[in-house]
Coordinates of C-alpha atoms and ligand atoms in Angstrom, one line a residue:
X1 CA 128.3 132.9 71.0
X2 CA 125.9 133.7 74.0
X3 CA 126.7 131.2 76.9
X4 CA 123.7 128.9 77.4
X5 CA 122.2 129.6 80.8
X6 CA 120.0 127.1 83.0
X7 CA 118.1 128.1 86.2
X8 CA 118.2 125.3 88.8
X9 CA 115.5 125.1 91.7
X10 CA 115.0 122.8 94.5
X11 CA 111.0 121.3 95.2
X12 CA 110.1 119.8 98.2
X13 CA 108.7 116.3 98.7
X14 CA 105.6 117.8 98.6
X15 CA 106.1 119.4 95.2
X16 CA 107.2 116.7 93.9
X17 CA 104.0 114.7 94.6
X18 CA 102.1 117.6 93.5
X19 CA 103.7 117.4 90.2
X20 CA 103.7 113.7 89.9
X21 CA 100.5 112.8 91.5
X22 CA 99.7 110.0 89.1
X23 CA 102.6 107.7 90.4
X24 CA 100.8 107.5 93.7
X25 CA 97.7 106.8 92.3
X26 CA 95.8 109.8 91.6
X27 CA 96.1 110.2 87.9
X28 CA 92.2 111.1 87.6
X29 CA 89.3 111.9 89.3
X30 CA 88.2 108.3 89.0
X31 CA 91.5 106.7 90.4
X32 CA 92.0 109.2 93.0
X33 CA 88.4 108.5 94.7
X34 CA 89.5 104.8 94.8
X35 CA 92.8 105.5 96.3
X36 CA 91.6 108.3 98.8
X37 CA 89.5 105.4 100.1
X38 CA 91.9 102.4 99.5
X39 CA 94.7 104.9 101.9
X40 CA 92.8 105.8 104.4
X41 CA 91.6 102.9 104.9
X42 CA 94.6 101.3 105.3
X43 CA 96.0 103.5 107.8
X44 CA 93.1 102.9 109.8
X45 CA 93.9 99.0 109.7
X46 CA 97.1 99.8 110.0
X47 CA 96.2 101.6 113.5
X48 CA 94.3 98.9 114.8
X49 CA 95.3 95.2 113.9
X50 CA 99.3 95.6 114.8
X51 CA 98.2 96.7 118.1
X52 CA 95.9 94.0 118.8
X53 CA 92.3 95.9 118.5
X54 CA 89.7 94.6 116.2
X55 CA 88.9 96.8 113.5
X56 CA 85.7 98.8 113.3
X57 CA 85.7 101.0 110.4
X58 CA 83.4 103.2 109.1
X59 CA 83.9 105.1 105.6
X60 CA 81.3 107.7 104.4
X61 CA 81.2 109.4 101.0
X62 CA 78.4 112.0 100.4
X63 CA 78.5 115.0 97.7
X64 CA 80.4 118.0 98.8
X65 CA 76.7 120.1 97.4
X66 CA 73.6 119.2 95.9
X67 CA 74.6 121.3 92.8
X68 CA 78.2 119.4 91.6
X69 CA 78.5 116.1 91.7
X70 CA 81.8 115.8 91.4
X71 CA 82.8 116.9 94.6
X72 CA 82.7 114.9 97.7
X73 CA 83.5 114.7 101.3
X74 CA 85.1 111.2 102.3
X75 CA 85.4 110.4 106.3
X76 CA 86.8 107.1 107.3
X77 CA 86.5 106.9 111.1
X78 CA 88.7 103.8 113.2
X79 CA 89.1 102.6 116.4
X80 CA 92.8 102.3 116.5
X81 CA 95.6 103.5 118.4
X82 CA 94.8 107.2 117.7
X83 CA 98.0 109.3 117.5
X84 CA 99.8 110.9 119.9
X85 CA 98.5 115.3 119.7
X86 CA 101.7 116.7 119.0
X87 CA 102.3 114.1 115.6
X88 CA 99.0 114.6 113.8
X89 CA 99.8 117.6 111.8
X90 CA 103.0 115.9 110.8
X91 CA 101.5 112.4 110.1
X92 CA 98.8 113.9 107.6
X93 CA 100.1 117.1 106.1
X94 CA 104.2 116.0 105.4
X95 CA 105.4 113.7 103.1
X96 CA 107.6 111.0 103.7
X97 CA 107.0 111.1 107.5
X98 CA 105.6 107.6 108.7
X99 CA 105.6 105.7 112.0
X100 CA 105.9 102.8 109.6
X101 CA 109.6 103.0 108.8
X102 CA 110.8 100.1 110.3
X103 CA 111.8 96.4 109.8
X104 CA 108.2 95.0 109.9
X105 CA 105.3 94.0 108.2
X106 CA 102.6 96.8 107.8
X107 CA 100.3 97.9 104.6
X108 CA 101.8 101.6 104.8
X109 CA 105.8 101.7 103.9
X110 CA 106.4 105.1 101.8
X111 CA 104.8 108.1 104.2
X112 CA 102.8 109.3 101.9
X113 CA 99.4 107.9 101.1
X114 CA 97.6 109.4 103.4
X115 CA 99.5 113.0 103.2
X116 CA 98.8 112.6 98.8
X117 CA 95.1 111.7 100.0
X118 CA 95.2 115.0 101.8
X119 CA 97.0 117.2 99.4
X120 CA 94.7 116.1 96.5
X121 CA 91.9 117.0 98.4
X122 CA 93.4 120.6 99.2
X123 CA 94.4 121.0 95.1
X124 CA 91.0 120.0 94.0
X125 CA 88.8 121.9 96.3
X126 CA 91.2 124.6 98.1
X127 CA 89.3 123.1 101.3
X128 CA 91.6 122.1 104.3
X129 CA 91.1 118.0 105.8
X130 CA 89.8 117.5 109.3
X131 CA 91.5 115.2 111.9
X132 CA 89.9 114.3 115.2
X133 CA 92.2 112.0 117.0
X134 CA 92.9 110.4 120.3
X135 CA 94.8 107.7 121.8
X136 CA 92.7 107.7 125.2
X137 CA 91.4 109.3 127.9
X138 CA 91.5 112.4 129.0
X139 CA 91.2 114.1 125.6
X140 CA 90.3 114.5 122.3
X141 CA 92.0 116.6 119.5
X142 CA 90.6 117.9 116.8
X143 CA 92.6 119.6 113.6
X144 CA 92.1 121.6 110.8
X145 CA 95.0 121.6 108.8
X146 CA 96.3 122.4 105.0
X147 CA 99.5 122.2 103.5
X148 CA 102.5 123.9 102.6
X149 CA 103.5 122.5 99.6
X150 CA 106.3 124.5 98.9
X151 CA 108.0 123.8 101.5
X152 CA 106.2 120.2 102.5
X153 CA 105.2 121.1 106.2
X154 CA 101.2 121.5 107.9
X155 CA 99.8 124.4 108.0
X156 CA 97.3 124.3 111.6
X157 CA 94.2 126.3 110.9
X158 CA 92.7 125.7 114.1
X159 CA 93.0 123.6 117.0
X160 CA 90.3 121.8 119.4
X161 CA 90.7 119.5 122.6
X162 CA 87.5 117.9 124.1
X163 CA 86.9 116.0 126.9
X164 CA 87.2 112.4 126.1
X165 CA 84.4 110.9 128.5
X166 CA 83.7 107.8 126.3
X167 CA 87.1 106.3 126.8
X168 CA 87.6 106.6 122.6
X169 CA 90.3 106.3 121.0
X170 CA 91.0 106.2 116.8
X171 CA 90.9 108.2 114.2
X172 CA 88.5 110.5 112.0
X173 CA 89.6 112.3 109.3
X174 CA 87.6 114.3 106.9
X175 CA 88.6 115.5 103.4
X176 CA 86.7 116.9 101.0
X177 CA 87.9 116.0 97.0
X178 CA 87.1 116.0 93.6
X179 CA 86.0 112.3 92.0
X180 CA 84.2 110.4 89.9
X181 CA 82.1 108.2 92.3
X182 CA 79.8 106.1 89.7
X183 CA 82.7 105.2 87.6
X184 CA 85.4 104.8 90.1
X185 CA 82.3 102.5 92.6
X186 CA 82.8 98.5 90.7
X187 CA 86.4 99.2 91.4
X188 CA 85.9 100.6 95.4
X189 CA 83.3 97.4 96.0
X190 CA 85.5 95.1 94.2
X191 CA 88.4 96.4 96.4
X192 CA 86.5 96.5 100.0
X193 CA 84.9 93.3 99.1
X194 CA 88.6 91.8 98.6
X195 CA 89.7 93.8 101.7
X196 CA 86.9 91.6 104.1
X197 CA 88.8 88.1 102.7
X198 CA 91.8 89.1 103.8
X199 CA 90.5 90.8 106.9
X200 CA 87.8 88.9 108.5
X201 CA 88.5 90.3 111.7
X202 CA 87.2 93.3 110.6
X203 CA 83.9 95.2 110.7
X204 CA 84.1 97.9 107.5
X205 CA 80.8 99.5 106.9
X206 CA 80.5 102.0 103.4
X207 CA 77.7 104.6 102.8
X208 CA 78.5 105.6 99.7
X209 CA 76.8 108.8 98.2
X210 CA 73.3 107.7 97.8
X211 CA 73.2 106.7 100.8
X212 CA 73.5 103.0 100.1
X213 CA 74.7 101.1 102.7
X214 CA 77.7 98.2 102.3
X215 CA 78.5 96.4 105.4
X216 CA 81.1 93.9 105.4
X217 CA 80.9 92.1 108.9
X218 CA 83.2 90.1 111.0
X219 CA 83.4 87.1 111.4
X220 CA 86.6 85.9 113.4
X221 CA 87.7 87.0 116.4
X222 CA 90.8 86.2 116.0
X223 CA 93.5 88.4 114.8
X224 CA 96.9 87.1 112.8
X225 CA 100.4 87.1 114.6
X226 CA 101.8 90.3 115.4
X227 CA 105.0 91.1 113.5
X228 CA 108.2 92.2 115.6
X229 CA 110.4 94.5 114.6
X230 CA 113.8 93.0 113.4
X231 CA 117.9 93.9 112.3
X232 CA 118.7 94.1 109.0
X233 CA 119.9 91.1 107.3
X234 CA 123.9 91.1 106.2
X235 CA 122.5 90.4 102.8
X236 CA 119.7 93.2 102.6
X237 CA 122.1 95.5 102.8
X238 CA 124.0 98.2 101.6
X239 CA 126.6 100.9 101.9
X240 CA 124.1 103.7 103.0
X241 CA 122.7 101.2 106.1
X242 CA 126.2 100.3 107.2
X243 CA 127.3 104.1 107.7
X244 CA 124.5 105.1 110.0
X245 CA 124.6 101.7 112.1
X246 CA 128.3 103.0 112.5
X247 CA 127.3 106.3 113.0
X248 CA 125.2 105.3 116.0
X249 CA 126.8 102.2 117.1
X250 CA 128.5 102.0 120.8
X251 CA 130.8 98.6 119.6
X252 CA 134.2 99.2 119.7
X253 CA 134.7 96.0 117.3
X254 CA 133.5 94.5 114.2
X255 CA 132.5 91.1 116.4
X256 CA 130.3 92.5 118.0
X257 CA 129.1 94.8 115.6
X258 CA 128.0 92.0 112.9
X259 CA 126.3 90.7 116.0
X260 CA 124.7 93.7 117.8
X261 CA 123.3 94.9 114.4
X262 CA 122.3 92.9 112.1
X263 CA 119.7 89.2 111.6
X264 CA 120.4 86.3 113.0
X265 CA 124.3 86.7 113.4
X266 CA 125.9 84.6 116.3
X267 CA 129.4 84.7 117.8
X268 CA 130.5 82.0 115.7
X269 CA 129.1 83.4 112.6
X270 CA 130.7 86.4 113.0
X271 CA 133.6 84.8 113.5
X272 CA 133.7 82.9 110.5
X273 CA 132.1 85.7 108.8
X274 CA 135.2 88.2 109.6
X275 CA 137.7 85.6 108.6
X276 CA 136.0 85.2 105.0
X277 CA 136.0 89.2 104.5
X278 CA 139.9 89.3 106.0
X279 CA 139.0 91.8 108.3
X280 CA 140.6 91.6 112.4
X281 CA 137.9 90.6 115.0
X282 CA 138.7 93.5 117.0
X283 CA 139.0 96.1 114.3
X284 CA 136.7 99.5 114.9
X285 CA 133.7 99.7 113.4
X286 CA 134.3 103.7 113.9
X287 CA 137.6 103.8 112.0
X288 CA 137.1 101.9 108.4
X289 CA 138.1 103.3 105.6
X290 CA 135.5 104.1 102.9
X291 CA 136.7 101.6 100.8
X292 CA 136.9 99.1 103.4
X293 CA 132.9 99.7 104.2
X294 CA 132.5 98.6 100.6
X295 CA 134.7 95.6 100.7
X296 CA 132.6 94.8 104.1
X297 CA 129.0 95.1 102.4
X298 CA 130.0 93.1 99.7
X299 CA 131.8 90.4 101.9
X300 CA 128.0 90.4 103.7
X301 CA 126.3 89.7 100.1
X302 CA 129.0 87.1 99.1
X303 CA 128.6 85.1 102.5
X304 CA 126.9 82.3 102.3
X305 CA 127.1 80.9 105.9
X306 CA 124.5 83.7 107.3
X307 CA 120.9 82.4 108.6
X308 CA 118.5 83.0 106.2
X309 CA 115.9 85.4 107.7
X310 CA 113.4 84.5 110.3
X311 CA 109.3 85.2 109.7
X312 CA 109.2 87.1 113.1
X313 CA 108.6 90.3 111.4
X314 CA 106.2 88.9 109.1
X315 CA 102.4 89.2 109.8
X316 CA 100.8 86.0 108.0
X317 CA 97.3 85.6 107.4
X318 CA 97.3 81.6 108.4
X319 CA 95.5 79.2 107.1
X320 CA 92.4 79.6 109.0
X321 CA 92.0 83.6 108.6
X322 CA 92.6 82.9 104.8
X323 CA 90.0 80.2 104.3
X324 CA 87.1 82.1 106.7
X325 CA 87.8 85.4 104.6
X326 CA 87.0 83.4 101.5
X327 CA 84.1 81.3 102.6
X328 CA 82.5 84.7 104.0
X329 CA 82.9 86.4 100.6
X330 CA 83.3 84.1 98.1
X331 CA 80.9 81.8 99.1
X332 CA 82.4 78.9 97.2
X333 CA 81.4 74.9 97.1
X334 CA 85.3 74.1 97.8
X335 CA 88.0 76.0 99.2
X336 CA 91.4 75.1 100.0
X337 CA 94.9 76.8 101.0
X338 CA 98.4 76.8 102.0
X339 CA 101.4 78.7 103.6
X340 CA 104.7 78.3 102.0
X341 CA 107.4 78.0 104.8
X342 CA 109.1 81.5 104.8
X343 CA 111.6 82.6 102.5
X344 CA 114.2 85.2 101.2
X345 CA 115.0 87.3 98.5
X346 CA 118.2 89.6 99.0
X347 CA 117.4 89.4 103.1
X348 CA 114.2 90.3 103.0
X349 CA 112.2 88.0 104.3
X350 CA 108.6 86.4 102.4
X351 CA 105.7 84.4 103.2
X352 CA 103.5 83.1 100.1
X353 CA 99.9 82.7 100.9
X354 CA 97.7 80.9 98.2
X355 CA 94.3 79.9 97.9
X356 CA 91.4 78.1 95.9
X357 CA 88.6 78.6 95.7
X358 CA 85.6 76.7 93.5
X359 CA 82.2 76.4 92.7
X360 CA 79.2 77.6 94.9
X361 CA 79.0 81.6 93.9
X362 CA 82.2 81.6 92.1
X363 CA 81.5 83.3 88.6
X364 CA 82.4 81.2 85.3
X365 CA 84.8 84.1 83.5
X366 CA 86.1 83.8 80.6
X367 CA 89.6 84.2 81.7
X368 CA 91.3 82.9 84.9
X369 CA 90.1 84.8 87.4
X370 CA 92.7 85.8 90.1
X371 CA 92.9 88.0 93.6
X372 CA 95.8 89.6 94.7
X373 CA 97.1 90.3 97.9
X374 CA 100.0 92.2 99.5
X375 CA 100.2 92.5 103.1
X376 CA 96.9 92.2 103.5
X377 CA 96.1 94.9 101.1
X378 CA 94.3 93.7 98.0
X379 CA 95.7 94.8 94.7
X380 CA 92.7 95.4 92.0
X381 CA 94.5 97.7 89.4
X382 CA 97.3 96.7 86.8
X383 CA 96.3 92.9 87.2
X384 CA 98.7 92.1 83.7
X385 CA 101.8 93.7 85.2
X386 CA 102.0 91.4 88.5
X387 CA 103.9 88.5 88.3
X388 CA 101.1 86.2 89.9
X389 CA 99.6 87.0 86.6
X390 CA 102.4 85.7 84.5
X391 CA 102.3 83.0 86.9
X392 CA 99.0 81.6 86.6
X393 CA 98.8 82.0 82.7
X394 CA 102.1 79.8 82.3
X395 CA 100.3 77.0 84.3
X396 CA 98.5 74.4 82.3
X397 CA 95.6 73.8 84.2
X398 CA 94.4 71.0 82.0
X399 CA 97.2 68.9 84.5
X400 CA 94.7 69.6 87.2
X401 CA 91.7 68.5 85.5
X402 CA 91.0 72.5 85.0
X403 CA 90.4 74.9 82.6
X404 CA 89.5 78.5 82.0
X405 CA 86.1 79.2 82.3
X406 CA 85.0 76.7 84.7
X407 CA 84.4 78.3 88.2
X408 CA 87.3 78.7 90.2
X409 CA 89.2 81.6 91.7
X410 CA 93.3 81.8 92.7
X411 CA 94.0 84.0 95.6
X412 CA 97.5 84.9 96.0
X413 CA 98.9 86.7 99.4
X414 CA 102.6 87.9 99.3
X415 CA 103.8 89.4 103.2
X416 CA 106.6 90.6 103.7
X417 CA 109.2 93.4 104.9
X418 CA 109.8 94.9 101.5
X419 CA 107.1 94.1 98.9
X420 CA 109.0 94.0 95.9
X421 CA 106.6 97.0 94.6
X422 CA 106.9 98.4 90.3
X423 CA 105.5 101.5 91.6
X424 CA 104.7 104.0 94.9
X425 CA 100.7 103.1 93.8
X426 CA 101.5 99.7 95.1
X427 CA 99.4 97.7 92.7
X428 CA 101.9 95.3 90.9
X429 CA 104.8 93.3 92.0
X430 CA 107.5 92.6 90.4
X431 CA 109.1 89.4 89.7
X432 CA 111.7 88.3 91.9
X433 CA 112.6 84.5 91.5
X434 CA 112.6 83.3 94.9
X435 CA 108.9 84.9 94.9
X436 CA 108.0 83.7 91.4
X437 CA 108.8 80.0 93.1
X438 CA 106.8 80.5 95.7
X439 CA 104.0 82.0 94.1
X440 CA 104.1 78.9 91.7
X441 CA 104.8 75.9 94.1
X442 CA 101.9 77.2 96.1
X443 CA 99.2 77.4 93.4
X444 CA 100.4 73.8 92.2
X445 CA 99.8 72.6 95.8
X446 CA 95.9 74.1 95.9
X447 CA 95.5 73.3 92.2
X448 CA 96.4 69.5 92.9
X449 CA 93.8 69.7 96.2
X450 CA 91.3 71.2 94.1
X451 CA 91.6 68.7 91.1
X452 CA 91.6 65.6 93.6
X453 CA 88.5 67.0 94.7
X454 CA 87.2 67.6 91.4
X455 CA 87.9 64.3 90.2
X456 CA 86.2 62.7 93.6
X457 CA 83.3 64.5 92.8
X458 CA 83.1 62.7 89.1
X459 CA 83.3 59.3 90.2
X460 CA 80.7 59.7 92.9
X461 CA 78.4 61.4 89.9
X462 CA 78.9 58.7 87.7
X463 CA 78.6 55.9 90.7
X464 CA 75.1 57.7 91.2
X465 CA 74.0 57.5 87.7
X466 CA 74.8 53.7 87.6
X467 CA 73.6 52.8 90.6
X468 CA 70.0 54.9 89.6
X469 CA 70.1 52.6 86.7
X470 CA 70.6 49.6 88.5
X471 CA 67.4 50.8 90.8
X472 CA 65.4 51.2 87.8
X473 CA 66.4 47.6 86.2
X474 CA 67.1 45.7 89.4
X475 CA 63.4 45.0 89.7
X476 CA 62.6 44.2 86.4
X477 CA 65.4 41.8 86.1
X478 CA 64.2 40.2 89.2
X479 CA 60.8 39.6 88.2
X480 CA 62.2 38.3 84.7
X481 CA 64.7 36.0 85.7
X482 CA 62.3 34.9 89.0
X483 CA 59.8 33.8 85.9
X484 CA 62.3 31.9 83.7
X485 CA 63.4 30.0 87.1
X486 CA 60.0 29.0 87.0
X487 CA 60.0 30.5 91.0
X488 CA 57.0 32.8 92.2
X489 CA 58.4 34.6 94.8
X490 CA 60.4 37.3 93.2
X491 CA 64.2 37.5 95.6
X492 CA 64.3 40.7 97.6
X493 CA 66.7 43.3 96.0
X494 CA 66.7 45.4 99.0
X495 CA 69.9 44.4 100.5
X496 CA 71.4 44.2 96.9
X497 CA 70.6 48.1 96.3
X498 CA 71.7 48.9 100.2
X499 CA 75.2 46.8 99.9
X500 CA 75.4 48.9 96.3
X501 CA 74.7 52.2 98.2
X502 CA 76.8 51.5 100.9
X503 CA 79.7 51.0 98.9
X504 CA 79.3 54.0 96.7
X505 CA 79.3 56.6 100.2
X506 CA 82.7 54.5 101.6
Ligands
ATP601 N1 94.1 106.3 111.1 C1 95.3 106.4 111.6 N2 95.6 106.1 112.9 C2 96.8 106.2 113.4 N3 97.8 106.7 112.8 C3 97.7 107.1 111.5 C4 96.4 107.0 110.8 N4 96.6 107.4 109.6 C5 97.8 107.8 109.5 N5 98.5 107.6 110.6 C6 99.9 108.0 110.9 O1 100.4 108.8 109.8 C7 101.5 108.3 109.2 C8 101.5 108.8 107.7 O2 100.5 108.1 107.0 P1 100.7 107.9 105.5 O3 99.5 107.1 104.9 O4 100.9 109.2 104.8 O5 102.0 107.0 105.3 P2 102.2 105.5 105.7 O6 100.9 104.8 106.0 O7 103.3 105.5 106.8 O8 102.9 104.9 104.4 P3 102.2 104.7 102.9 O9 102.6 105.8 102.1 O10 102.7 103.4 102.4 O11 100.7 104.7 103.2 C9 101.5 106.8 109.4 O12 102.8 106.3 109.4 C10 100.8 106.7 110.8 O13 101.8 106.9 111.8
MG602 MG1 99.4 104.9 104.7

């Protein structure tokens, strides 16, 4: 018998995306518009909020040619930190390189939505992606750059530096692609529209192909607390994260390593820490045993003594910033929210935002109508899939004096280190307990607000109608009963109906 015979090959990051493009989110030309927009977009607010600049950003979309419609040219210009020369053909033309790996909150997390922005672009229309960048004076940089996809690096077609006499600094970047602008537009409004609630700090103007013009102002100056950068937490982690922390760690013992390294570990937790796992105080990070790494990590999961996680890394909205977005583009008669206290699922840290909103130019749906929100990005795709979803259908809302189809909306904001993501797209979240409770305890809280106020609203509707009946009779019974009494002067029900009035405002 003839031996079977395989070939193997290695593909780069790159090649992989190429091949898999539709777990990024660009399956079709329809999706890909959306998310070409939806990325670079982010990365623009990405550049400007963290670093404490109010955003200004401008996206434009006009047809490659008057002769196909299918091809366009997207530019999203920002006015954020710009970045540094030598890194821009890096940060847009190779996967899974990001200024955003680390332990805080920000909308990017993979490396690779702007780079599958770009290289969708490049296998649609074979045309390479501007980037004009600076991060201040004295100059400006401007690439053209393609890339290898082979072997996942940039390729730098040519090279520009200007004189920056404006004192600029952001971002431009220009990318031609294929796309389906009318079908793919309900979904790109719907998501820019939903972007402005959660960012009302922001100014985001669209021109979108025909020239129309979507402008989405700002209208608080205020910006949300910055996240810091934190440690891992002993029970985020694993066997992979303990290596290179001993790989680069300068502790000669494990006391201080449990404290130089990771979340919210004191002295005395350490200590009491060490004793639980049986291993000495003052034994060598550097010199464990494979095994004993393992028994350490799972020691860390088993502990119960640790600190839970602090929000310091997290980037909340607040209640404010969340109930401005929705007054400026929901325009509803009643709004109300809340912030969960922060919270924890295997060490990562989460914060559970949650809104209501009801009445005033809230739509009557059939369904329940719900937004969702993940670090600050909103999620408009795979609705059924999320676990706020499953949430709010398992409520009965009848409890709350609710139903479906009357006119509310449920926002729901999830921030945190590690959104518990289904898929690189980021559109749904998976359902984590300690989120699910959150999620749910926070909608109950609105819900009960908004049905108080409902119910407040009824009694003073049906003290109005009985007190407009009592105005229309009052007289007549005066006059009657005045006339039976034999009396001529009819009494004065003036005070009566004031009194009546009075009591019906308190
Ligand atoms: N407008 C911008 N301003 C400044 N830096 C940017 C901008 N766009 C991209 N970058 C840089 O390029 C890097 C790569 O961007 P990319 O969108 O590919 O990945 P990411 O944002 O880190 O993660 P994600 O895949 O989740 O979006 C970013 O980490 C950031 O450092
Ligand atoms: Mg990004």
């Amino acid at each position: 018998m003839k031996a079977i015979s395989q070939t193997f090959q290695e593909i780069s990051p790159a090649d992989f995306f190429y091949r898999n493009r539709e777990i990024a989110g660009f399956a079709n030309p329809v999706r890909a518009i959306f998310s070409a927009i939806r990325e670079l977009v982010e990365n623009s607010l990405d550049a400007t909020e963290p670093m404490g600049i109010l955003p200004d950003i401008y996206i434009r979309l006009s047809n490659m040619s008057d002769e196909d419609e299918n091809f366009y040219v997207l530019r999203v210009k920002d006015n954020g930190s710009g970045i540094p020369a030598d890194y821009v053909p890096l940060a847009f033309c190779q996967f899974l390189f990001s200024s955003k790996y680390k332990l805080k909150q920000s909308r990017g997390t993979f490396g690779l939505g702007g780079t599958m922005t770009i290289l969708y672009g490049q296998i649609t229309t074979n045309k390479p992606v501007k980037v004009i960048s600076s991060t201040g004076p004295p100059k400006i940089y401007e690439y053209t750059l393609m890339i290898d996809i082979q072997r996942n690096r940039p390729i730098v077609l040519d090279r520009r530096i200007y004189d920056n006499n404006d004192k600029w600094h952001g971002t431009i970047v220009e990318v031609n692609l294929e796309g389906d602008y009318p079908k793919a537009m309900p979904k790109i409004l719907e998501y820019l529209k939903q972007t402005a609630i959660v960012n009302p700090y922001a100014n985001i103007t669209f021109v979108d192909p025909r020239g129309r013009l979507y402008k989405f102002e700002r209208t608080v100056a205020k910006l949300p607390r910055q996240p810091r950068e934190t440690l891992p937490h002993p029970h985020g982690i694993d066997v992979e994260t303990v290596y290179r922390i001993i790989r680069i760690t300068r502790c000669k013992t494990l006391l201080d390593f449990m404290q130089e390294h990771f979340h919210r570990v004191g002295k005395r937790t350490a200590q009491r820490f060490l004793e639980f796992a049986g291993f000495p105080e003052d034994a060598d990070p550097k010199k464990l045993k494979p095994e004993e790494v393992v028994r350490l990590v799972q020691a860390m999961k088993n502990f119960n003594e640790f600190l839970p996680p602090d929000a310091d890394c997290l980037s909340p909205l607040g209640e404010d910033i969340l109930k401005a977005g929705i007054l400026k583009e929901l325009e509803p008669e009643f709004v109300a929210v809340t912030q969960r206290s922060p919270s924890a699922y295997s060490g990562h840290p989460f914060i559970v935002e949650v809104g209501i909103a009801y009445g005033g130019k809230i739509p009557v749906g059939e369904d329940l109508i719900l937004y969702r929100f993940a670090n600050k990005i909103p999620l408009v795709y795979d609705e059924s899939g999320d676990v706020s979803w499953r949430i709010i259908k398992s409520i009965n809302w009848r409890n709350y004096g609710l139903m479906p189809g009357m006119p509310f909306a449920v926002l729901v904001h999830i921030c945190s280190t590690k959104i518990p993501w289904k898929t690189v797209g980021k559109e749904m979240i998976a359902d984590r307990p300690e989120v699910s409770r959150e999620i749910l305890n926070g909608i109950r809280d609105v819900a009960r607000q908004l049905g108080a106020y409902l119910s407040k609203k009824e009694k003073a509707k049906y003290e109005k109608t009985r007190l407009s009946i009592f105005a229309k009779y009052l007289p007549k019974i005066a006059e009657f009963s005045a006339k039976l009494a034999g009396k001529e002067k009819i009494p004065d029900i003036g005070e009566l109906l004031r009194r009546a009035r009075k009591i019906e405002e308190d």
